[in-house]
Amino acid sequence: EEGETYVADVSATMALTRRCQVAESKGRLRLCSKSLIFQPDDVSASIIKFPYRYMQSIGAPATTSGSFPVECEQFVQVATKAEGAETRIVTPFTILRSKFKANFQVHYANVSEYQQIAERLWKAVSQSSAADEVLRQVLAEVTGHVQFDLSRLGHRETALLPGPQEPGRFWVRQVEPLLEVRGLLQLSDEAIYFQPHPNFSSKPVTQVLLCDVLHVFRRVYGVQANALEIITVRGGCLYLCFEAQDQCQQVASLLEKQRSQLGPQASPKVVPGALSLRDSLDDAEAVLQNVRKMTALWQSGVLSNFHYLDFLNCAAGRSKNDFSQYPVFPWVLADYNSERINLEDPGVYRDLEKPVGALSEKRLAYFKERMAGMPEEQDRFLYGTHYSTPAYVIYWLLRSMPERMLRLHNGHFDAWARLFRSVKESWDSVNDSTGALMELIPEFFILPADWLENSLGIIMAEGPFADVELPRWASGVSDFVCKMRAALESEHVSQHLPAWIDLIFGFKQSGERAVQADNLFHPVCYVGSQSDPEAAAAAAGMPLEVLETQLQEFGRMPRQLFFEAHPPRLRSPRWDPNSLLRDPSQSEPWYKVVCNISTSSTEAAIGLSENGSGGKLPQQLSTERGGHCAGADSADKATKLAVSGSVSPAANPARNLAMTGETVNVLNGGASSADAASGDFWRQHTGTVLGLRTLRPRALAATGGGMTGIACCAENLYSVGEDGCLRVSALPSSMGEVQSMSSSSSSSQSLRRRNFRISPMPLSAIAVLQTELLAIGGHDNSVALYSTSCGSSLAKCHVHCDTVTCLGVSPCCTLLVSGSRDQSVVTWAFTPSSLKNEATFDEHQQPVTCVSACGDLVLAGASDGQLIAWDRRSGQAVLSRELDGIPISCALSDPSSASSGVFAAALEESGQLRFWDLRQCSETLLLPVAKAGLSSVSCFLTDFSKWAVVGGASSVGEPAVSLWDIPQQREIQSWNLEGGSGSSSSTPDNVSFVLRPPGAVPSSPGIRGSNSWRHEVPLVCASASGQVYAFTSG
């Protein structure tokens, strides 16, 4: 029965007297906390169960015959069926009501000992208040002498846990669905051993070699974090629940230590490939604590939707061995009635932005009305039951696990109307019934699908149980599962899956956001989802036993994994409907699939995506058709693009980023005027990763050392330095001049340059407002408007109280923003002859390190790691984050070229490039850009969609640039930029600025050349030593 404990067993012969007839059989008598159970040796014979509550007496033992009698007015007959090597129960229990007598003759043991145990347990049942204490006493007496049999260890093995002469034996419970087996645990330097007691099976001990262990996951069982789930390379599982949390921790630490010491020659019994498999996942358990790594694989299309959800369930503490925390998957389809189904039609899909309980407006109105009528002093809730409970799991798996339902319902199957008979009926019930809110389980998306068939021959009271009635669009169980999986992997579901993840594993799981999303469940369901389960249980104010019972009834929330909106998928590979049939790995757990991912090359996948056959990309992440620049001082904002007002998250509740039909190498549908003005490279290649990989860096010349800022317009390159000077260098007029300069061996070769003495103090930042019109900031605390055509300052403002550290200008050059060491950010309005401060933002607590502006948004980072974005119309912050490192460069996307929203990016000094969706105030992507070809980073350039170019230093201290594929989330090209500055090679140098030159103006009389070189130079960068490089496509 549910909650019954197995105490002891003994070999015995039962003589059952009923209606003056005696039937004898030999088998094992099993003494349990709520009944005596006799299991005959004959597997075709029924198991007999004698509940204590129906017993009238347990007689004194007869020492001469070694037997004791039992009188009872009711017993239960459990018919069994042999299925291969297993004994199964596929029919309801039979209850026989009449007075009868059973005599148990005990073999090979003291009959008095077992008779006394049975009598004490029987009497304890009638005294419910003392039953638990009596059971504990009996268990202590029965197991007091039990020790682990060390002879089961090999002669070279060493036991690591307490031995026979030491206190603190490791009693554990092996957990299977709705079943617990108590026993002793032993750990050696080669294997894990579990010795069940009493032993219900013919196997004396379970052994798991350490070299076969693939994963060890920490688990919460009930309300205590005292369980380990041990996964083997063969796919086996040993789920152990400890009596004390410190014992669980001790065993986990020993396992970790022993596994780390294993080598290729650890054991002659090693499964082929087991060690290499484990070694490739040596950080897999840690991955559960760093969900971001797996999210990145999913975003890039490397990990399927199924395996990502499988991982999230595992990371949230859910396991197939615990029906109260079984993995949960979404209903993805809403059409189970049509004869055919078109997975390209959005109308066939379920609304993933709503929880199951909110799919029907009429039913949701009922739940809301009920919640409104609850007393104010009571914790209110919409749904009284969860979307995943043991009853729901058994409902789905009845045909493969009939014994679980029989146990849950005291030997009976549930009412016929509440059984899983038809997929369509179940979907209709989920939409209409107030008592059916279940989501799906992983079995709906993997093969084999025999759980949908009555292969065991289950018989109900109404007759034989049929196979599940499938939708008309499915030709069989395998076809049904294949189409369900194809729907799960579809582009439509990939686009909307983050919304469902927010409801189940994310920030809409509880609290006010859950109320707003109509996703609020009974308070018991939230025990342990956000905090320590034992602390949550204490706060609930009820005994642990009662709370565990309620968790079994109501279900429980997964552990919350995300605390802001889940990021979108960047690439959705096309799913082959036959993949499940051809590739068994698609039905394997996430941790096996990750093995293949970790050892496979993705270069071919990148090539496919560049040629338009590798998947699809969300268009909205692209915000500037040629890319957005963020240098060390965020100075280059001179791209001539139109900007419209940005939208704050509160004003734009649109949830997901729209997936488009373009493949990865297409950024936007067609070339705009901005594209045409940006040069042949950007117009022909549209800024593809493939095009960027073909670029070749050419060293032009040095602009001068000590450079602190750089920017450019269509004609000139501008730089400022620590000497207080502005240097204006005329850009080459042709590619021939570029090639000549880059091939020149003369160290004196340089760009034609004009120098202007701006200030006696160092200059620190520069931005181009118009051709020949600049904004300059320096150590004199001022922001100056400077004209290079007349060589003078047109306006100068001292609003800041300390050094101006950075400047930024919006893409359409209508808004200037400055940051300072005085911890303030100032926005400026300007004309060709005037400069006026508009607003000051002073939320930062440390010096400002980088700024960016776009439309009505202002973004700034500070040296304490704080990054803030403001809407300058309201003056309110729309994003505030504490980063892991100092943000040294930041950028905002252009909303005029990204109709779906606005995005922000920041580069940390530690080497992480991070992206945020400002509509949801959530992080969408993290690239570890300093873990590949760069040892340090200084600046970046990105289109927010397909690529990011990062400047910094290589491992040998040379200036270097790396190219990252955003959908693939990996570095695919790097360039080491050597020579050109004439400086000693022993002097460390780095690329401090990377920018995209704006479009060149048409040739006209009086204007030098046509700047034809610009059409073939999409990128320019400069090192800290003042060396300038042009990246050309030739």
mmCIF file with all atom_site columns, C-alpha atoms in Angstrom, residues 722-845:
data_model
loop_
_atom_site.group_PDB
_atom_site.id
_atom_site.type_symbol
_atom_site.label_atom_id
_atom_site.label_alt_id
_atom_site.label_comp_id
_atom_site.label_asym_id
_atom_site.label_entity_id
_atom_site.label_seq_id
_atom_site.pdbx_PDB_ins_code
_atom_site.Cartn_x
_atom_site.Cartn_y
_atom_site.Cartn_z
_atom_site.occupancy
_atom_site.B_iso_or_equiv
_atom_site.pdbx_formal_charge
_atom_site.auth_seq_id
_atom_site.auth_comp_id
_atom_site.auth_asym_id
_atom_site.auth_atom_id
_atom_site.pdbx_PDB_model_num
ATOM 1   C CA . GLU A 1 722 ? 47.176 61.931 -23.994 1.00 0.00 ? 722 GLU A CA 1
ATOM 2   C CA . ASP A 1 723 ? 49.185 64.838 -25.429 1.00 0.00 ? 723 ASP A CA 1
ATOM 3   C CA . GLY A 1 724 ? 46.004 66.915 -25.790 1.00 0.00 ? 724 GLY A CA 1
ATOM 4   C CA . CYS A 1 725 ? 46.177 66.848 -29.593 1.00 0.00 ? 725 CYS A CA 1
ATOM 5   C CA . LEU A 1 726 ? 43.603 65.998 -32.239 1.00 0.00 ? 726 LEU A CA 1
ATOM 6   C CA . ARG A 1 727 ? 44.984 64.249 -35.306 1.00 0.00 ? 727 ARG A CA 1
ATOM 7   C CA . VAL A 1 728 ? 43.049 64.352 -38.572 1.00 0.00 ? 728 VAL A CA 1
ATOM 8   C CA . SER A 1 729 ? 44.276 61.839 -41.139 1.00 0.00 ? 729 SER A CA 1
ATOM 9   C CA . ALA A 1 730 ? 42.949 61.837 -44.703 1.00 0.00 ? 730 ALA A CA 1
ATOM 10  C CA . LEU A 1 731 ? 41.840 58.351 -45.622 1.00 0.00 ? 731 LEU A CA 1
ATOM 11  C CA . PRO A 1 732 ? 43.311 56.746 -48.770 1.00 0.00 ? 732 PRO A CA 1
ATOM 12  C CA . SER A 1 733 ? 41.534 57.673 -51.978 1.00 0.00 ? 733 SER A CA 1
ATOM 13  C CA . SER A 1 734 ? 41.804 54.263 -53.652 1.00 0.00 ? 734 SER A CA 1
ATOM 14  C CA . MET A 1 735 ? 42.516 50.628 -52.996 1.00 0.00 ? 735 MET A CA 1
ATOM 15  C CA . GLY A 1 736 ? 45.780 51.058 -54.830 1.00 0.00 ? 736 GLY A CA 1
ATOM 16  C CA . GLU A 1 737 ? 46.850 53.590 -52.236 1.00 0.00 ? 737 GLU A CA 1
ATOM 17  C CA . VAL A 1 738 ? 45.765 51.215 -49.456 1.00 0.00 ? 738 VAL A CA 1
ATOM 18  C CA . GLN A 1 739 ? 47.787 48.373 -50.946 1.00 0.00 ? 739 GLN A CA 1
ATOM 19  C CA . SER A 1 740 ? 50.766 50.653 -51.477 1.00 0.00 ? 740 SER A CA 1
ATOM 20  C CA . MET A 1 741 ? 50.721 51.837 -47.898 1.00 0.00 ? 741 MET A CA 1
ATOM 21  C CA . SER A 1 742 ? 50.297 48.330 -46.479 1.00 0.00 ? 742 SER A CA 1
ATOM 22  C CA . SER A 1 743 ? 53.143 46.925 -48.588 1.00 0.00 ? 743 SER A CA 1
ATOM 23  C CA . SER A 1 744 ? 55.530 49.775 -47.861 1.00 0.00 ? 744 SER A CA 1
ATOM 24  C CA . SER A 1 745 ? 58.513 48.781 -45.774 1.00 0.00 ? 745 SER A CA 1
ATOM 25  C CA . SER A 1 746 ? 59.246 52.328 -44.773 1.00 0.00 ? 746 SER A CA 1
ATOM 26  C CA . SER A 1 747 ? 58.411 52.984 -41.166 1.00 0.00 ? 747 SER A CA 1
ATOM 27  C CA . SER A 1 748 ? 57.999 56.633 -41.986 1.00 0.00 ? 748 SER A CA 1
ATOM 28  C CA . GLN A 1 749 ? 55.055 55.942 -44.293 1.00 0.00 ? 749 GLN A CA 1
ATOM 29  C CA . SER A 1 750 ? 51.970 57.443 -42.700 1.00 0.00 ? 750 SER A CA 1
ATOM 30  C CA . LEU A 1 751 ? 48.552 58.807 -43.441 1.00 0.00 ? 751 LEU A CA 1
ATOM 31  C CA . ARG A 1 752 ? 48.476 62.461 -44.518 1.00 0.00 ? 752 ARG A CA 1
ATOM 32  C CA . ARG A 1 753 ? 47.706 64.202 -41.271 1.00 0.00 ? 753 ARG A CA 1
ATOM 33  C CA . ARG A 1 754 ? 46.805 67.501 -39.673 1.00 0.00 ? 754 ARG A CA 1
ATOM 34  C CA . ASN A 1 755 ? 47.412 68.084 -35.979 1.00 0.00 ? 755 ASN A CA 1
ATOM 35  C CA . PHE A 1 756 ? 45.418 70.417 -33.726 1.00 0.00 ? 756 PHE A CA 1
ATOM 36  C CA . ARG A 1 757 ? 46.401 71.393 -30.202 1.00 0.00 ? 757 ARG A CA 1
ATOM 37  C CA . ILE A 1 758 ? 43.102 71.175 -28.324 1.00 0.00 ? 758 ILE A CA 1
ATOM 38  C CA . SER A 1 759 ? 44.052 71.274 -24.658 1.00 0.00 ? 759 SER A CA 1
ATOM 39  C CA . PRO A 1 760 ? 47.084 71.354 -22.380 1.00 0.00 ? 760 PRO A CA 1
ATOM 40  C CA . MET A 1 761 ? 45.505 68.385 -20.614 1.00 0.00 ? 761 MET A CA 1
ATOM 41  C CA . PRO A 1 762 ? 45.029 64.855 -21.991 1.00 0.00 ? 762 PRO A CA 1
ATOM 42  C CA . LEU A 1 763 ? 42.050 64.154 -24.220 1.00 0.00 ? 763 LEU A CA 1
ATOM 43  C CA . SER A 1 764 ? 40.052 60.996 -23.566 1.00 0.00 ? 764 SER A CA 1
ATOM 44  C CA . ALA A 1 765 ? 37.113 60.625 -25.993 1.00 0.00 ? 765 ALA A CA 1
ATOM 45  C CA . ILE A 1 766 ? 35.908 61.678 -29.427 1.00 0.00 ? 766 ILE A CA 1
ATOM 46  C CA . ALA A 1 767 ? 32.731 61.314 -31.517 1.00 0.00 ? 767 ALA A CA 1
ATOM 47  C CA . VAL A 1 768 ? 31.919 62.422 -35.068 1.00 0.00 ? 768 VAL A CA 1
ATOM 48  C CA . LEU A 1 769 ? 28.763 64.524 -35.322 1.00 0.00 ? 769 LEU A CA 1
ATOM 49  C CA . GLN A 1 770 ? 29.169 65.626 -38.936 1.00 0.00 ? 770 GLN A CA 1
ATOM 50  C CA . THR A 1 771 ? 32.031 65.709 -41.392 1.00 0.00 ? 771 THR A CA 1
ATOM 51  C CA . GLU A 1 772 ? 34.589 68.117 -39.878 1.00 0.00 ? 772 GLU A CA 1
ATOM 52  C CA . LEU A 1 773 ? 32.392 68.559 -36.758 1.00 0.00 ? 773 LEU A CA 1
ATOM 53  C CA . LEU A 1 774 ? 33.484 66.660 -33.669 1.00 0.00 ? 774 LEU A CA 1
ATOM 54  C CA . ALA A 1 775 ? 32.650 66.263 -29.987 1.00 0.00 ? 775 ALA A CA 1
ATOM 55  C CA . ILE A 1 776 ? 35.731 65.934 -27.778 1.00 0.00 ? 776 ILE A CA 1
ATOM 56  C CA . GLY A 1 777 ? 36.051 65.143 -24.081 1.00 0.00 ? 777 GLY A CA 1
ATOM 57  C CA . GLY A 1 778 ? 39.104 65.371 -21.868 1.00 0.00 ? 778 GLY A CA 1
ATOM 58  C CA . HIS A 1 779 ? 40.677 65.649 -18.458 1.00 0.00 ? 779 HIS A CA 1
ATOM 59  C CA . ASP A 1 780 ? 39.622 69.297 -18.139 1.00 0.00 ? 780 ASP A CA 1
ATOM 60  C CA . ASN A 1 781 ? 36.086 67.978 -17.386 1.00 0.00 ? 781 ASN A CA 1
ATOM 61  C CA . SER A 1 782 ? 34.657 69.596 -20.529 1.00 0.00 ? 782 SER A CA 1
ATOM 62  C CA . VAL A 1 783 ? 32.762 68.467 -23.604 1.00 0.00 ? 783 VAL A CA 1
ATOM 63  C CA . ALA A 1 784 ? 33.781 70.578 -26.589 1.00 0.00 ? 784 ALA A CA 1
ATOM 64  C CA . LEU A 1 785 ? 32.275 71.097 -30.026 1.00 0.00 ? 785 LEU A CA 1
ATOM 65  C CA . TYR A 1 786 ? 35.199 71.347 -32.444 1.00 0.00 ? 786 TYR A CA 1
ATOM 66  C CA . SER A 1 787 ? 35.395 72.182 -36.160 1.00 0.00 ? 787 SER A CA 1
ATOM 67  C CA . THR A 1 788 ? 38.390 70.850 -38.060 1.00 0.00 ? 788 THR A CA 1
ATOM 68  C CA . SER A 1 789 ? 37.534 72.994 -41.078 1.00 0.00 ? 789 SER A CA 1
ATOM 69  C CA . CYS A 1 790 ? 38.227 76.205 -39.166 1.00 0.00 ? 790 CYS A CA 1
ATOM 70  C CA . GLY A 1 791 ? 40.521 74.651 -36.563 1.00 0.00 ? 791 GLY A CA 1
ATOM 71  C CA . SER A 1 792 ? 38.725 76.040 -33.528 1.00 0.00 ? 792 SER A CA 1
ATOM 72  C CA . SER A 1 793 ? 36.371 75.167 -30.714 1.00 0.00 ? 793 SER A CA 1
ATOM 73  C CA . LEU A 1 794 ? 32.789 76.287 -31.428 1.00 0.00 ? 794 LEU A CA 1
ATOM 74  C CA . ALA A 1 795 ? 31.371 75.530 -27.971 1.00 0.00 ? 795 ALA A CA 1
ATOM 75  C CA . LYS A 1 796 ? 32.645 74.188 -24.676 1.00 0.00 ? 796 LYS A CA 1
ATOM 76  C CA . CYS A 1 797 ? 30.636 73.097 -21.619 1.00 0.00 ? 797 CYS A CA 1
ATOM 77  C CA . HIS A 1 798 ? 31.834 72.182 -18.120 1.00 0.00 ? 798 HIS A CA 1
ATOM 78  C CA . VAL A 1 799 ? 28.884 70.197 -16.801 1.00 0.00 ? 799 VAL A CA 1
ATOM 79  C CA . HIS A 1 800 ? 30.922 67.267 -15.494 1.00 0.00 ? 800 HIS A CA 1
ATOM 80  C CA . CYS A 1 801 ? 32.961 67.584 -12.298 1.00 0.00 ? 801 CYS A CA 1
ATOM 81  C CA . ASP A 1 802 ? 35.700 65.197 -13.368 1.00 0.00 ? 802 ASP A CA 1
ATOM 82  C CA . THR A 1 803 ? 37.319 63.712 -16.481 1.00 0.00 ? 803 THR A CA 1
ATOM 83  C CA . VAL A 1 804 ? 35.026 62.940 -19.399 1.00 0.00 ? 804 VAL A CA 1
ATOM 84  C CA . THR A 1 805 ? 35.793 59.268 -19.988 1.00 0.00 ? 805 THR A CA 1
ATOM 85  C CA . CYS A 1 806 ? 33.583 58.410 -22.980 1.00 0.00 ? 806 CYS A CA 1
ATOM 86  C CA . LEU A 1 807 ? 31.336 59.863 -25.664 1.00 0.00 ? 807 LEU A CA 1
ATOM 87  C CA . GLY A 1 808 ? 28.621 58.341 -27.812 1.00 0.00 ? 808 GLY A CA 1
ATOM 88  C CA . VAL A 1 809 ? 26.357 59.597 -30.569 1.00 0.00 ? 809 VAL A CA 1
ATOM 89  C CA . SER A 1 810 ? 23.106 58.152 -31.900 1.00 0.00 ? 810 SER A CA 1
ATOM 90  C CA . PRO A 1 811 ? 23.187 56.573 -35.393 1.00 0.00 ? 811 PRO A CA 1
ATOM 91  C CA . CYS A 1 812 ? 21.370 59.522 -36.969 1.00 0.00 ? 812 CYS A CA 1
ATOM 92  C CA . CYS A 1 813 ? 23.717 61.934 -35.180 1.00 0.00 ? 813 CYS A CA 1
ATOM 93  C CA . THR A 1 814 ? 20.990 63.854 -33.346 1.00 0.00 ? 814 THR A CA 1
ATOM 94  C CA . LEU A 1 815 ? 21.892 62.915 -29.776 1.00 0.00 ? 815 LEU A CA 1
ATOM 95  C CA . LEU A 1 816 ? 25.227 63.112 -27.983 1.00 0.00 ? 816 LEU A CA 1
ATOM 96  C CA . VAL A 1 817 ? 25.890 61.423 -24.651 1.00 0.00 ? 817 VAL A CA 1
ATOM 97  C CA . SER A 1 818 ? 28.906 61.670 -22.343 1.00 0.00 ? 818 SER A CA 1
ATOM 98  C CA . GLY A 1 819 ? 30.143 59.741 -19.315 1.00 0.00 ? 819 GLY A CA 1
ATOM 99  C CA . SER A 1 820 ? 32.524 60.890 -16.628 1.00 0.00 ? 820 SER A CA 1
ATOM 100 C CA . ARG A 1 821 ? 34.595 59.885 -13.643 1.00 0.00 ? 821 ARG A CA 1
ATOM 101 C CA . ASP A 1 822 ? 32.149 61.932 -11.583 1.00 0.00 ? 822 ASP A CA 1
ATOM 102 C CA . GLN A 1 823 ? 29.723 58.953 -12.013 1.00 0.00 ? 823 GLN A CA 1
ATOM 103 C CA . SER A 1 824 ? 27.266 60.932 -14.167 1.00 0.00 ? 824 SER A CA 1
ATOM 104 C CA . VAL A 1 825 ? 25.897 60.461 -17.672 1.00 0.00 ? 825 VAL A CA 1
ATOM 105 C CA . VAL A 1 826 ? 24.784 63.582 -19.605 1.00 0.00 ? 826 VAL A CA 1
ATOM 106 C CA . THR A 1 827 ? 22.795 63.873 -22.827 1.00 0.00 ? 827 THR A CA 1
ATOM 107 C CA . TRP A 1 828 ? 23.428 66.828 -25.156 1.00 0.00 ? 828 TRP A CA 1
ATOM 108 C CA . ALA A 1 829 ? 21.547 68.660 -27.893 1.00 0.00 ? 829 ALA A CA 1
ATOM 109 C CA . PHE A 1 830 ? 23.746 70.321 -30.501 1.00 0.00 ? 830 PHE A CA 1
ATOM 110 C CA . THR A 1 831 ? 23.776 72.388 -33.645 1.00 0.00 ? 831 THR A CA 1
ATOM 111 C CA . PRO A 1 832 ? 26.761 73.107 -35.923 1.00 0.00 ? 832 PRO A CA 1
ATOM 112 C CA . SER A 1 833 ? 27.671 75.948 -33.574 1.00 0.00 ? 833 SER A CA 1
ATOM 113 C CA . SER A 1 834 ? 26.163 75.228 -30.158 1.00 0.00 ? 834 SER A CA 1
ATOM 114 C CA . LEU A 1 835 ? 26.080 72.582 -27.443 1.00 0.00 ? 835 LEU A CA 1
ATOM 115 C CA . LYS A 1 836 ? 23.526 72.313 -24.640 1.00 0.00 ? 836 LYS A CA 1
ATOM 116 C CA . ASN A 1 837 ? 23.071 69.667 -21.947 1.00 0.00 ? 837 ASN A CA 1
ATOM 117 C CA . GLU A 1 838 ? 19.566 68.133 -21.807 1.00 0.00 ? 838 GLU A CA 1
ATOM 118 C CA . ALA A 1 839 ? 19.485 65.628 -18.947 1.00 0.00 ? 839 ALA A CA 1
ATOM 119 C CA . THR A 1 840 ? 21.767 64.136 -16.338 1.00 0.00 ? 840 THR A CA 1
ATOM 120 C CA . PHE A 1 841 ? 21.580 60.545 -15.084 1.00 0.00 ? 841 PHE A CA 1
ATOM 121 C CA . ASP A 1 842 ? 23.465 60.006 -11.830 1.00 0.00 ? 842 ASP A CA 1
ATOM 122 C CA . GLU A 1 843 ? 22.391 56.508 -10.688 1.00 0.00 ? 843 GLU A CA 1
ATOM 123 C CA . HIS A 1 844 ? 25.917 55.117 -11.116 1.00 0.00 ? 844 HIS A CA 1
ATOM 124 C CA . GLN A 1 845 ? 28.016 54.768 -7.975  1.00 0.00 ? 845 GLN A CA 1
#
